[in-house]
mmCIF file of C-alpha atoms in Angstrom:
data_model
loop_
_atom_site.group_PDB
_atom_site.id
_atom_site.type_symbol
_atom_site.label_atom_id
_atom_site.label_comp_id
_atom_site.label_asym_id
_atom_site.label_seq_id
_atom_site.Cartn_x
_atom_site.Cartn_y
_atom_site.Cartn_z
ATOM 1 C CA UNK A 3 16.395 -0.801 5.235
ATOM 2 C CA UNK A 4 13.172 -2.070 3.676
ATOM 3 C CA UNK A 5 12.483 -4.225 0.594
ATOM 4 C CA UNK A 6 10.521 -1.946 -1.841
ATOM 5 C CA UNK A 7 7.974 -3.476 -4.160
ATOM 6 C CA UNK A 8 6.329 -1.880 -7.147
ATOM 7 C CA UNK A 9 3.121 -3.341 -8.515
ATOM 8 C CA UNK A 10 2.698 -2.117 -12.114
ATOM 9 C CA UNK A 11 -0.903 -2.584 -13.244
ATOM 10 C CA UNK A 12 -1.122 -3.833 -16.658
ATOM 11 C CA UNK A 13 -4.936 -4.356 -16.956
ATOM 12 C CA UNK A 14 -7.936 -2.520 -16.156
ATOM 13 C CA UNK A 15 -7.739 -3.293 -12.462
ATOM 14 C CA UNK A 16 -8.326 -0.233 -10.212
ATOM 15 C CA UNK A 17 -5.447 0.569 -7.747
ATOM 16 C CA UNK A 18 -8.021 0.300 -4.823
ATOM 17 C CA UNK A 19 -8.927 -3.164 -5.877
ATOM 18 C CA UNK A 20 -5.329 -4.367 -5.955
ATOM 19 C CA UNK A 21 -4.995 -2.721 -2.540
ATOM 20 C CA UNK A 22 -7.804 -4.873 -1.136
ATOM 21 C CA UNK A 23 -6.280 -7.889 -2.516
ATOM 22 C CA UNK A 24 -2.954 -7.061 -0.937
ATOM 23 C CA UNK A 25 -4.601 -6.429 2.285
ATOM 24 C CA UNK A 26 -6.375 -9.930 2.298
ATOM 25 C CA UNK A 27 -3.145 -11.651 1.353
ATOM 26 C CA UNK A 28 -1.482 -9.924 4.068
ATOM 27 C CA UNK A 29 -3.992 -11.265 6.583
ATOM 28 C CA UNK A 30 -4.159 -14.687 4.876
ATOM 29 C CA UNK A 31 -0.446 -15.404 4.994
ATOM 30 C CA UNK A 32 0.029 -13.850 8.499
ATOM 31 C CA UNK A 33 2.709 -11.555 7.460
ATOM 32 C CA UNK A 34 3.665 -8.451 9.455
ATOM 33 C CA UNK A 35 1.008 -5.885 10.346
ATOM 34 C CA UNK A 36 0.441 -3.575 7.354
ATOM 35 C CA UNK A 37 -0.108 0.157 7.440
ATOM 36 C CA UNK A 38 -1.887 1.592 4.430
ATOM 37 C CA UNK A 39 -0.783 5.160 4.022
ATOM 38 C CA UNK A 40 -3.193 7.777 2.616
ATOM 39 C CA UNK A 41 -3.025 11.573 1.949
ATOM 40 C CA UNK A 42 -6.502 12.244 1.704
ATOM 41 C CA UNK A 43 -9.330 11.523 4.425
ATOM 42 C CA UNK A 44 -12.048 10.911 1.855
ATOM 43 C CA UNK A 45 -9.799 8.248 -0.030
ATOM 44 C CA UNK A 46 -9.112 6.492 3.360
ATOM 45 C CA UNK A 47 -12.847 6.524 4.148
ATOM 46 C CA UNK A 48 -13.890 5.129 0.784
ATOM 47 C CA UNK A 49 -11.181 2.383 1.152
ATOM 48 C CA UNK A 50 -12.384 1.456 4.550
ATOM 49 C CA UNK A 51 -15.899 1.153 2.956
ATOM 50 C CA UNK A 52 -14.485 -1.208 0.246
ATOM 51 C CA UNK A 53 -12.541 -3.484 2.538
ATOM 52 C CA UNK A 54 -15.845 -3.993 4.338
ATOM 53 C CA UNK A 55 -17.625 -5.135 1.247
ATOM 54 C CA UNK A 56 -14.485 -6.339 -0.821
ATOM 55 C CA UNK A 57 -14.722 -10.290 -0.074
ATOM 56 C CA UNK A 58 -18.155 -11.458 0.901
ATOM 57 C CA UNK A 59 -16.635 -14.858 1.932
ATOM 58 C CA UNK A 60 -14.217 -13.475 4.365
ATOM 59 C CA UNK A 61 -13.435 -10.476 6.617
ATOM 60 C CA UNK A 62 -10.527 -8.217 5.935
ATOM 61 C CA UNK A 63 -9.659 -7.238 9.546
ATOM 62 C CA UNK A 64 -8.668 -3.529 9.479
ATOM 63 C CA UNK A 65 -9.191 -0.277 11.463
ATOM 64 C CA UNK A 66 -8.349 3.350 11.090
ATOM 65 C CA UNK A 67 -5.348 4.733 13.080
ATOM 66 C CA UNK A 68 -5.184 1.329 15.363
ATOM 67 C CA UNK A 69 -1.833 0.037 15.698
ATOM 68 C CA UNK A 70 -3.092 -3.272 16.970
ATOM 69 C CA UNK A 71 -5.094 -3.962 13.858
ATOM 70 C CA UNK A 72 -3.521 -6.339 11.290
ATOM 71 C CA UNK A 73 -4.387 -3.692 8.582
ATOM 72 C CA UNK A 74 -4.139 -0.039 9.873
ATOM 73 C CA UNK A 75 -5.396 2.756 7.530
ATOM 74 C CA UNK A 76 -3.797 6.002 8.328
ATOM 75 C CA UNK A 77 -3.068 9.556 7.086
ATOM 76 C CA UNK A 78 0.220 9.448 9.046
ATOM 77 C CA UNK A 79 3.155 7.284 9.650
ATOM 78 C CA UNK A 80 3.106 6.550 13.586
ATOM 79 C CA UNK A 81 6.546 6.143 14.973
ATOM 80 C CA UNK A 82 5.614 3.168 17.173
ATOM 81 C CA UNK A 83 4.149 1.076 14.043
ATOM 82 C CA UNK A 84 6.077 -2.200 13.340
ATOM 83 C CA UNK A 85 5.365 -3.762 9.952
ATOM 84 C CA UNK A 86 4.972 -3.176 6.506
ATOM 85 C CA UNK A 87 3.507 -0.231 4.500
ATOM 86 C CA UNK A 88 1.423 -0.147 1.537
ATOM 87 C CA UNK A 89 1.798 3.282 0.209
ATOM 88 C CA UNK A 90 -1.208 4.850 -1.396
ATOM 89 C CA UNK A 91 -0.123 8.505 -0.802
ATOM 90 C CA UNK A 92 1.556 10.682 -3.311
ATOM 91 C CA UNK A 93 5.295 10.857 -1.814
ATOM 92 C CA UNK A 94 7.590 7.878 -0.910
ATOM 93 C CA UNK A 95 7.719 6.746 2.694
ATOM 94 C CA UNK A 96 10.968 6.331 4.703
ATOM 95 C CA UNK A 97 11.964 2.921 3.888
ATOM 96 C CA UNK A 98 13.972 2.530 7.220
ATOM 97 C CA UNK A 99 10.681 2.713 9.064
ATOM 98 C CA UNK A 100 9.208 -0.462 7.611
ATOM 99 C CA UNK A 101 9.931 -4.285 6.736
ATOM 100 C CA UNK A 102 8.638 -3.699 3.392
ATOM 101 C CA UNK A 103 7.086 -0.817 1.213
ATOM 102 C CA UNK A 104 4.600 -1.588 -1.530
ATOM 103 C CA UNK A 105 3.714 1.112 -4.208
ATOM 104 C CA UNK A 106 1.033 0.512 -6.705
ATOM 105 C CA UNK A 107 1.406 2.255 -10.082
ATOM 106 C CA UNK A 108 -1.931 2.476 -12.159
ATOM 107 C CA UNK A 109 -2.024 1.842 -15.964
ATOM 108 C CA UNK A 110 -2.003 5.422 -16.879
ATOM 109 C CA UNK A 111 0.692 7.691 -18.381
ATOM 110 C CA UNK A 112 0.459 10.225 -15.474
ATOM 111 C CA UNK A 113 0.634 7.506 -12.881
ATOM 112 C CA UNK A 114 3.629 5.739 -14.738
ATOM 113 C CA UNK A 115 5.454 9.133 -14.800
ATOM 114 C CA UNK A 116 5.078 9.569 -10.968
ATOM 115 C CA UNK A 117 5.876 5.805 -10.400
ATOM 116 C CA UNK A 118 9.220 6.342 -12.266
ATOM 117 C CA UNK A 119 10.062 9.262 -10.024
ATOM 118 C CA UNK A 120 9.310 7.327 -7.017
ATOM 119 C CA UNK A 121 11.355 4.414 -8.354
ATOM 120 C CA UNK A 122 14.255 6.809 -8.814
ATOM 121 C CA UNK A 123 13.925 8.226 -5.414
ATOM 122 C CA UNK A 124 14.227 4.834 -3.746
ATOM 123 C CA UNK A 125 17.299 4.036 -5.878
ATOM 124 C CA UNK A 126 18.792 7.274 -4.561
ATOM 125 C CA UNK A 127 18.420 5.806 -1.242
ATOM 126 C CA UNK A 128 20.440 2.796 -2.150
ATOM 127 C CA UNK A 129 17.307 0.533 -2.587
ATOM 128 C CA UNK A 130 16.845 -1.747 -5.728
ATOM 129 C CA UNK A 131 13.012 -2.030 -5.962
ATOM 130 C CA UNK A 132 11.449 -5.197 -7.256
ATOM 131 C CA UNK A 133 8.948 -4.746 -9.935
ATOM 132 C CA UNK A 134 5.587 -6.973 -10.301
ATOM 133 C CA UNK A 135 3.535 -6.799 -13.450
ATOM 134 C CA UNK A 136 -0.330 -7.266 -12.499
#
């Protein structure tokens, strides 16, 4: 069963900017491969473009639907993927499929309400999520 971490944004940072930082850190610390899950093709393509320009001093190696890339952007959860998941989709992901699951909750009332429901859903599965204030 995966560890689940909730990143609660307390500042004006955007969810996608924090997601880029998490991707960069994942590569820098040589952690597990990271699947970034999306529900929307446009959002995934925008994030792909953002990763290319996010850090001019370094390259965040990534690809779309490539299970061999350290950062894999995808609309699906491929069965053969082994690693961690940064969930930028609307529904929780199956925590048994990943080493870690990361959720980012923006600093809005609507996002916090959805985040509370996700938190409860993971608890109902027997997982005690860890919360990080960002």
